[in-house]
């Protein structure tokens, strides 16, 4: 799927066609650069169209010039950050809703084995989310 991606507060010396194309290829596959992105006087952020695979993790940031460059996605379709599918949000995820209460019942309704709680609790991934 092709989405518009913004690189807010990108440093001026990265505003070159080749560099932006390369950055887009780190996110997915660069399809097009926004015209104004290449016009420094009007550019507030770099904007590029990138083909991304929504079944895989989106790139939330890029390590660039000894700092993290934030990557923002425009008008993404509703993406579930639990099962990583399109067309429903995390709140409506069938995996999310059915898994959580059953896990709690299983723990409280039986002998808790050492390590059981740790196995059911997944670490939230702060780099992947809305
Ligand atoms: Zn889901």
PDB file of C-alpha atoms and ligand atoms in Angstrom:
ATOM      1  CA  UNK A   1       0.000   0.000   0.000  1.00  0.00           C
ATOM      2  CA  UNK A   2       1.236   3.497  -0.838  1.00  0.00           C
ATOM      3  CA  UNK A   3       1.042   6.056   1.970  1.00  0.00           C
ATOM      4  CA  UNK A   4       2.285   9.583   2.429  1.00  0.00           C
ATOM      5  CA  UNK A   5       5.023   9.837   4.985  1.00  0.00           C
ATOM      6  CA  UNK A   6       6.275  12.979   6.704  1.00  0.00           C
ATOM      7  CA  UNK A   7       9.690  13.521   8.199  1.00  0.00           C
ATOM      8  CA  UNK A   8       9.036  16.431  10.563  1.00  0.00           C
ATOM      9  CA  UNK A   9      11.887  18.797  11.401  1.00  0.00           C
ATOM     10  CA  UNK A  10      14.223  17.072   8.994  1.00  0.00           C
ATOM     11  CA  UNK A  11      17.548  18.861   8.855  1.00  0.00           C
ATOM     12  CA  UNK A  12      17.989  21.048   5.796  1.00  0.00           C
ATOM     13  CA  UNK A  13      21.061  19.275   4.507  1.00  0.00           C
ATOM     14  CA  UNK A  14      19.002  16.106   3.982  1.00  0.00           C
ATOM     15  CA  UNK A  15      16.726  17.844   1.489  1.00  0.00           C
ATOM     16  CA  UNK A  16      18.191  16.209  -1.578  1.00  0.00           C
ATOM     17  CA  UNK A  17      16.360  13.959  -3.950  1.00  0.00           C
ATOM     18  CA  UNK A  18      18.812  11.080  -3.501  1.00  0.00           C
ATOM     19  CA  UNK A  19      18.868  11.332   0.302  1.00  0.00           C
ATOM     20  CA  UNK A  20      15.088  11.531   0.618  1.00  0.00           C
ATOM     21  CA  UNK A  21      14.658   8.615  -1.749  1.00  0.00           C
ATOM     22  CA  UNK A  22      17.100   6.613   0.351  1.00  0.00           C
ATOM     23  CA  UNK A  23      15.236   7.520   3.565  1.00  0.00           C
ATOM     24  CA  UNK A  24      11.965   6.483   1.957  1.00  0.00           C
ATOM     25  CA  UNK A  25      13.529   3.170   1.027  1.00  0.00           C
ATOM     26  CA  UNK A  26      14.341   2.587   4.696  1.00  0.00           C
ATOM     27  CA  UNK A  27      10.627   2.998   5.460  1.00  0.00           C
ATOM     28  CA  UNK A  28       9.398   1.033   2.473  1.00  0.00           C
ATOM     29  CA  UNK A  29       9.888   1.806  -1.202  1.00  0.00           C
ATOM     30  CA  UNK A  30       9.986   5.423  -2.270  1.00  0.00           C
ATOM     31  CA  UNK A  31       7.399   6.131  -4.960  1.00  0.00           C
ATOM     32  CA  UNK A  32       7.399   9.906  -5.165  1.00  0.00           C
ATOM     33  CA  UNK A  33       8.786  12.975  -3.450  1.00  0.00           C
ATOM     34  CA  UNK A  34       6.493  15.871  -2.757  1.00  0.00           C
ATOM     35  CA  UNK A  35       7.277  18.804  -4.999  1.00  0.00           C
ATOM     36  CA  UNK A  36       7.441  21.318  -2.158  1.00  0.00           C
ATOM     37  CA  UNK A  37       9.724  19.018  -0.244  1.00  0.00           C
ATOM     38  CA  UNK A  38      12.415  19.838  -2.767  1.00  0.00           C
ATOM     39  CA  UNK A  39      11.704  23.568  -2.573  1.00  0.00           C
ATOM     40  CA  UNK A  40      13.556  24.598   0.569  1.00  0.00           C
ATOM     41  CA  UNK A  41      11.737  27.892   0.959  1.00  0.00           C
ATOM     42  CA  UNK A  42       8.382  26.195   1.298  1.00  0.00           C
ATOM     43  CA  UNK A  43       9.441  23.022   3.021  1.00  0.00           C
ATOM     44  CA  UNK A  44       8.507  22.603   6.656  1.00  0.00           C
ATOM     45  CA  UNK A  45       8.926  18.879   6.584  1.00  0.00           C
ATOM     46  CA  UNK A  46       9.916  16.325   4.019  1.00  0.00           C
ATOM     47  CA  UNK A  47       6.954  14.501   2.525  1.00  0.00           C
ATOM     48  CA  UNK A  48       7.221  11.413   0.407  1.00  0.00           C
ATOM     49  CA  UNK A  49       4.978   8.725  -0.950  1.00  0.00           C
ATOM     50  CA  UNK A  50       6.213   5.346   0.152  1.00  0.00           C
ATOM     51  CA  UNK A  51       4.951   1.886  -0.576  1.00  0.00           C
ATOM     52  CA  UNK A  52       4.766   0.031   2.725  1.00  0.00           C
ATOM     53  CA  UNK A  53       3.785  -3.489   3.678  1.00  0.00           C
ATOM     54  CA  UNK A  54       1.092  -3.020   6.311  1.00  0.00           C
ATOM     55  CA  UNK A  55       1.397  -6.615   7.430  1.00  0.00           C
ATOM     56  CA  UNK A  56       4.870  -5.793   8.693  1.00  0.00           C
ATOM     57  CA  UNK A  57       6.002  -3.369  11.360  1.00  0.00           C
ATOM     58  CA  UNK A  58       5.912   0.234  10.260  1.00  0.00           C
ATOM     59  CA  UNK A  59       9.135   2.130  10.752  1.00  0.00           C
ATOM     60  CA  UNK A  60       8.428   4.680  13.504  1.00  0.00           C
ATOM     61  CA  UNK A  61      11.771   6.476  13.315  1.00  0.00           C
ATOM     62  CA  UNK A  62      15.110   6.437  11.567  1.00  0.00           C
ATOM     63  CA  UNK A  63      18.520   6.812  13.161  1.00  0.00           C
ATOM     64  CA  UNK A  64      19.972   9.725  11.236  1.00  0.00           C
ATOM     65  CA  UNK A  65      22.948  11.918  11.910  1.00  0.00           C
ATOM     66  CA  UNK A  66      23.283  10.801  15.553  1.00  0.00           C
ATOM     67  CA  UNK A  67      19.633  11.478  16.315  1.00  0.00           C
ATOM     68  CA  UNK A  68      16.255   9.841  15.840  1.00  0.00           C
ATOM     69  CA  UNK A  69      14.266  11.203  12.926  1.00  0.00           C
ATOM     70  CA  UNK A  70      10.555  10.751  13.560  1.00  0.00           C
ATOM     71  CA  UNK A  71       8.468   9.185  10.798  1.00  0.00           C
ATOM     72  CA  UNK A  72       4.797  10.176  10.586  1.00  0.00           C
ATOM     73  CA  UNK A  73       2.231   8.435   8.411  1.00  0.00           C
ATOM     74  CA  UNK A  74      -0.654  10.348   6.858  1.00  0.00           C
ATOM     75  CA  UNK A  75      -4.165   8.943   6.651  1.00  0.00           C
ATOM     76  CA  UNK A  76      -3.268   5.373   7.391  1.00  0.00           C
ATOM     77  CA  UNK A  77      -6.194   3.013   7.112  1.00  0.00           C
ATOM     78  CA  UNK A  78      -7.325   1.629  10.418  1.00  0.00           C
ATOM     79  CA  UNK A  79      -4.540  -0.671  11.479  1.00  0.00           C
ATOM     80  CA  UNK A  80      -4.725  -3.062  14.398  1.00  0.00           C
ATOM     81  CA  UNK A  81      -1.577  -2.789  16.464  1.00  0.00           C
ATOM     82  CA  UNK A  82      -2.267  -6.139  18.140  1.00  0.00           C
ATOM     83  CA  UNK A  83      -2.580  -8.493  15.199  1.00  0.00           C
ATOM     84  CA  UNK A  84      -1.257  -5.934  12.654  1.00  0.00           C
ATOM     85  CA  UNK A  85      -4.128  -6.328  10.238  1.00  0.00           C
ATOM     86  CA  UNK A  86      -6.015  -3.580   8.447  1.00  0.00           C
ATOM     87  CA  UNK A  87      -9.688  -2.649   8.849  1.00  0.00           C
ATOM     88  CA  UNK A  88     -10.096  -2.770  12.611  1.00  0.00           C
ATOM     89  CA  UNK A  89      -8.473  -0.978  15.511  1.00  0.00           C
ATOM     90  CA  UNK A  90      -6.797  -2.514  18.549  1.00  0.00           C
ATOM     91  CA  UNK A  91      -9.959  -1.931  20.638  1.00  0.00           C
ATOM     92  CA  UNK A  92     -12.006  -4.027  18.221  1.00  0.00           C
ATOM     93  CA  UNK A  93      -9.396  -6.719  17.698  1.00  0.00           C
ATOM     94  CA  UNK A  94     -10.867 -10.199  18.105  1.00  0.00           C
ATOM     95  CA  UNK A  95      -7.549 -11.437  19.422  1.00  0.00           C
ATOM     96  CA  UNK A  96      -7.350  -8.652  21.977  1.00  0.00           C
ATOM     97  CA  UNK A  97     -10.914  -8.950  23.329  1.00  0.00           C
ATOM     98  CA  UNK A  98     -11.088 -12.704  23.649  1.00  0.00           C
ATOM     99  CA  UNK A  99      -7.590 -13.278  24.886  1.00  0.00           C
ATOM    100  CA  UNK A 100      -7.441 -10.879  27.804  1.00  0.00           C
ATOM    101  CA  UNK A 101     -10.403 -12.024  30.021  1.00  0.00           C
ATOM    102  CA  UNK A 102      -9.664 -15.715  29.461  1.00  0.00           C
ATOM    103  CA  UNK A 103      -6.106 -15.181  30.523  1.00  0.00           C
ATOM    104  CA  UNK A 104      -7.237 -13.533  33.739  1.00  0.00           C
ATOM    105  CA  UNK A 105      -9.715 -16.341  34.517  1.00  0.00           C
ATOM    106  CA  UNK A 106      -7.101 -18.963  33.825  1.00  0.00           C
ATOM    107  CA  UNK A 107      -4.726 -17.374  36.274  1.00  0.00           C
ATOM    108  CA  UNK A 108      -7.222 -16.692  39.082  1.00  0.00           C
ATOM    109  CA  UNK A 109      -9.134 -19.950  38.684  1.00  0.00           C
ATOM    110  CA  UNK A 110      -6.247 -22.314  38.994  1.00  0.00           C
ATOM    111  CA  UNK A 111      -3.071 -22.806  40.881  1.00  0.00           C
ATOM    112  CA  UNK A 112      -0.692 -20.138  39.762  1.00  0.00           C
ATOM    113  CA  UNK A 113       2.542 -21.637  38.658  1.00  0.00           C
ATOM    114  CA  UNK A 114       5.714 -19.659  39.073  1.00  0.00           C
ATOM    115  CA  UNK A 115       6.377 -17.684  35.937  1.00  0.00           C
ATOM    116  CA  UNK A 116       2.839 -18.092  34.614  1.00  0.00           C
ATOM    117  CA  UNK A 117       2.004 -14.428  34.973  1.00  0.00           C
ATOM    118  CA  UNK A 118       5.123 -13.347  33.208  1.00  0.00           C
ATOM    119  CA  UNK A 119       4.352 -15.609  30.282  1.00  0.00           C
ATOM    120  CA  UNK A 120       0.930 -14.070  29.652  1.00  0.00           C
ATOM    121  CA  UNK A 121       1.976 -10.452  29.964  1.00  0.00           C
ATOM    122  CA  UNK A 122       3.568  -9.108  26.843  1.00  0.00           C
ATOM    123  CA  UNK A 123       5.862  -6.151  26.994  1.00  0.00           C
ATOM    124  CA  UNK A 124       4.289  -3.206  25.239  1.00  0.00           C
ATOM    125  CA  UNK A 125       6.324  -2.049  22.292  1.00  0.00           C
ATOM    126  CA  UNK A 126       6.613   1.733  22.607  1.00  0.00           C
ATOM    127  CA  UNK A 127       8.031   2.089  19.135  1.00  0.00           C
ATOM    128  CA  UNK A 128       4.960   0.596  17.492  1.00  0.00           C
ATOM    129  CA  UNK A 129       1.559   2.165  17.975  1.00  0.00           C
ATOM    130  CA  UNK A 130      -0.920   4.789  16.836  1.00  0.00           C
TER     131      UNK A 130
HETATM  132 ZN1  LIG B   1      -6.448  -7.106  15.413  1.00  0.00          ZN
END
